Amino acid sequence: GRAADQPRAELLLGRLYYEGKWVTPDAFKASWLHAELFASRNFGVAIHKYGAIKGGAFNFIDQNIFGGKLPFTLHDTTPDYACLKLAADSKKIDYPKPDGKLSFDKLSSVFLSSTNHEEEQPCHLKLTDPSIPISKNLPLYDEPAQRYCPAGVYEVITKEDGE
């Protein structure tokens, strides 16, 4: 999120904001974070390409035998937006209400995970046209941003007049 707010001079110099300071791409590549991200680079692509069973088997071998260091990287040739189905063509999932014993609501789950963020942080998402989520995404796709974050950060609020 912070990379989106980098001053332009830092971007022109090719620097990234990482762990509270500006670093060069080479310094980032030497970090533990880069190592973790690199080791898991094939995970999602394997599931998308090969399905849950074969992709899961691929990931098991990649992580447990090769330690995430396969000599190649899988590439997802279909962009994410092309996989989004219209709400009218999709079956609505009615999840059972959380029971508070085995299943919990999203906010309780985030609390139990000890995730902590300071309140009133500047928004790191910049929309070119802020009307699109409600005018286009809501009627066509039931506004998928509502499901991006498990904490329910992105929500569509209906006004008293039904709008």
C-alpha positions as semicolon CSV with decimal commas, in nm:
position;residue;x (nm);y (nm);z (nm)
1;G;0,000;0,000;0,000
2;R;0,278;0,243;0,079
3;A;0,444;0,196;-0,257
4;A;0,149;0,374;-0,417
5;D;0,227;0,687;-0,216
6;Q;0,602;0,700;-0,291
7;P;0,730;1,040;-0,393
8;R;0,797;1,050;-0,765
9;A;1,169;1,116;-0,723
10;E;1,206;0,791;-0,528
11;L;1,016;0,605;-0,798
12;L;1,236;0,754;-1,067
13;L;1,540;0,633;-0,874
14;G;1,387;0,285;-0,862
15;R;1,357;0,276;-0,484
16;L;1,088;0,097;-0,282
17;Y;0,946;0,176;0,061
18;Y;1,019;-0,128;0,277
19;E;1,026;-0,171;0,656
20;G;1,010;0,202;0,720
21;K;1,284;0,313;0,481
22;W;1,359;0,363;0,114
23;V;1,552;0,073;-0,037
24;T;1,677;-0,018;-0,382
25;P;1,534;-0,320;-0,566
26;D;1,864;-0,502;-0,504
27;A;1,833;-0,447;-0,128
28;F;1,474;-0,574;-0,141
29;K;1,586;-0,883;-0,334
30;A;1,828;-0,957;-0,050
31;S;1,551;-0,938;0,214
32;W;1,362;-1,217;0,389
33;L;1,037;-1,087;0,241
34;H;1,158;-1,132;-0,115
35;A;1,272;-1,487;-0,030
36;E;0,926;-1,575;0,108
37;L;0,741;-1,419;-0,184
38;F;0,970;-1,590;-0,435
39;A;0,926;-1,932;-0,270
40;S;0,546;-1,906;-0,295
41;R;0,531;-1,751;-0,645
42;N;0,380;-2,061;-0,812
43;F;0,109;-2,132;-0,553
44;G;-0,193;-1,948;-0,693
45;V;-0,100;-2,007;-1,056
46;A;-0,076;-2,385;-1,000
47;I;-0,426;-2,392;-0,848
48;H;-0,566;-2,180;-1,134
49;K;-0,397;-2,383;-1,408
50;Y;-0,427;-2,736;-1,275
51;G;-0,721;-2,724;-1,031
52;A;-0,732;-2,801;-0,660
53;I;-0,609;-3,162;-0,672
54;K;-0,330;-3,143;-0,932
55;G;-0,238;-2,786;-0,835
56;G;-0,230;-2,888;-0,469
57;A;-0,004;-3,183;-0,553
58;F;0,222;-2,951;-0,755
59;N;0,240;-2,708;-0,461
60;F;0,313;-2,989;-0,214
61;I;0,607;-3,104;-0,425
62;D;0,724;-2,745;-0,488
63;Q;0,717;-2,648;-0,119
64;N;0,813;-2,973;0,055
65;I;1,063;-3,126;-0,185
66;F;1,208;-2,822;-0,361
67;G;1,154;-2,565;-0,084
68;G;0,987;-2,327;-0,330
69;K;1,303;-2,316;-0,542
70;L;1,189;-2,480;-0,864
71;P;1,403;-2,360;-1,156
72;F;1,099;-2,214;-1,334
73;T;0,804;-1,988;-1,264
74;L;0,450;-2,068;-1,373
75;H;0,259;-1,788;-1,543
76;D;-0,115;-1,729;-1,534
77;T;-0,207;-1,635;-1,891
78;T;-0,564;-1,533;-1,808
79;P;-0,593;-1,195;-1,632
80;D;-0,800;-1,194;-1,311
81;Y;-1,063;-0,959;-1,451
82;A;-1,136;-1,206;-1,732
83;C;-1,236;-1,469;-1,474
84;L;-1,501;-1,250;-1,312
85;K;-1,853;-1,374;-1,389
86;L;-2,163;-1,159;-1,404
87;A;-2,373;-1,177;-1,088
88;A;-2,673;-1,284;-1,300
89;D;-2,476;-1,589;-1,422
90;S;-2,356;-1,689;-1,075
91;K;-2,526;-1,876;-0,794
92;K;-2,549;-1,670;-0,475
93;I;-2,386;-1,844;-0,180
94;D;-2,587;-1,830;0,141
95;Y;-2,342;-1,891;0,421
96;P;-2,479;-2,007;0,757
97;K;-2,456;-1,755;1,039
98;P;-2,145;-1,800;1,259
99;D;-2,216;-1,992;1,580
100;G;-1,942;-1,826;1,787
101;K;-1,795;-2,166;1,879
102;L;-1,663;-2,327;1,562
103;S;-1,730;-2,045;1,319
104;F;-1,696;-1,672;1,376
105;D;-1,793;-1,351;1,202
106;K;-1,526;-1,172;1,000
107;L;-1,449;-0,900;1,252
108;S;-1,410;-1,149;1,539
109;S;-1,181;-1,361;1,323
110;V;-0,960;-1,062;1,248
111;F;-0,953;-0,977;1,620
112;L;-0,861;-1,335;1,713
113;S;-0,575;-1,327;1,461
114;S;-0,423;-1,034;1,657
115;T;-0,419;-0,825;1,340
116;N;-0,379;-0,464;1,445
117;H;-0,378;-0,148;1,237
118;E;-0,388;0,212;1,344
119;E;-0,719;0,383;1,279
120;E;-0,764;0,673;1,037
121;Q;-0,489;0,570;0,796
122;P;-0,482;0,741;0,456
123;C;-0,652;0,542;0,184
124;H;-0,397;0,362;-0,032
125;L;-0,646;0,277;-0,305
126;K;-0,688;0,545;-0,566
127;L;-0,984;0,516;-0,803
128;T;-0,968;0,700;-1,132
129;D;-1,349;0,716;-1,130
130;P;-1,501;0,665;-0,780
131;S;-1,850;0,621;-0,926
132;I;-1,765;0,289;-1,099
133;P;-1,798;0,058;-0,794
134;I;-2,162;0,156;-0,742
135;S;-2,271;0,251;-1,095
136;K;-2,115;-0,047;-1,279
137;N;-1,964;-0,309;-1,047
138;L;-2,263;-0,334;-0,812
139;P;-2,531;-0,402;-1,075
140;L;-2,311;-0,620;-1,297
141;Y;-2,098;-0,815;-1,049
142;D;-2,263;-0,753;-0,708
143;E;-1,959;-0,534;-0,627
144;P;-1,682;-0,794;-0,582
145;A;-1,472;-0,557;-0,369
146;Q;-1,706;-0,649;-0,081
147;R;-1,533;-0,989;-0,076
148;Y;-1,168;-0,879;-0,112
149;C;-1,094;-0,832;0,256
150;P;-1,199;-1,077;0,528
151;A;-1,246;-0,787;0,770
152;G;-1,527;-0,642;0,559
153;V;-1,333;-0,324;0,488
154;Y;-1,505;-0,270;0,153
155;E;-1,878;-0,259;0,199
156;V;-2,174;-0,121;0,012
157;I;-2,390;0,083;0,246
158;T;-2,752;0,129;0,149
159;K;-2,902;0,464;0,248
160;E;-3,241;0,491;0,421
161;D;-3,403;0,582;0,088
162;G;-3,284;0,249;-0,058
163;E;-3,013;0,406;-0,273
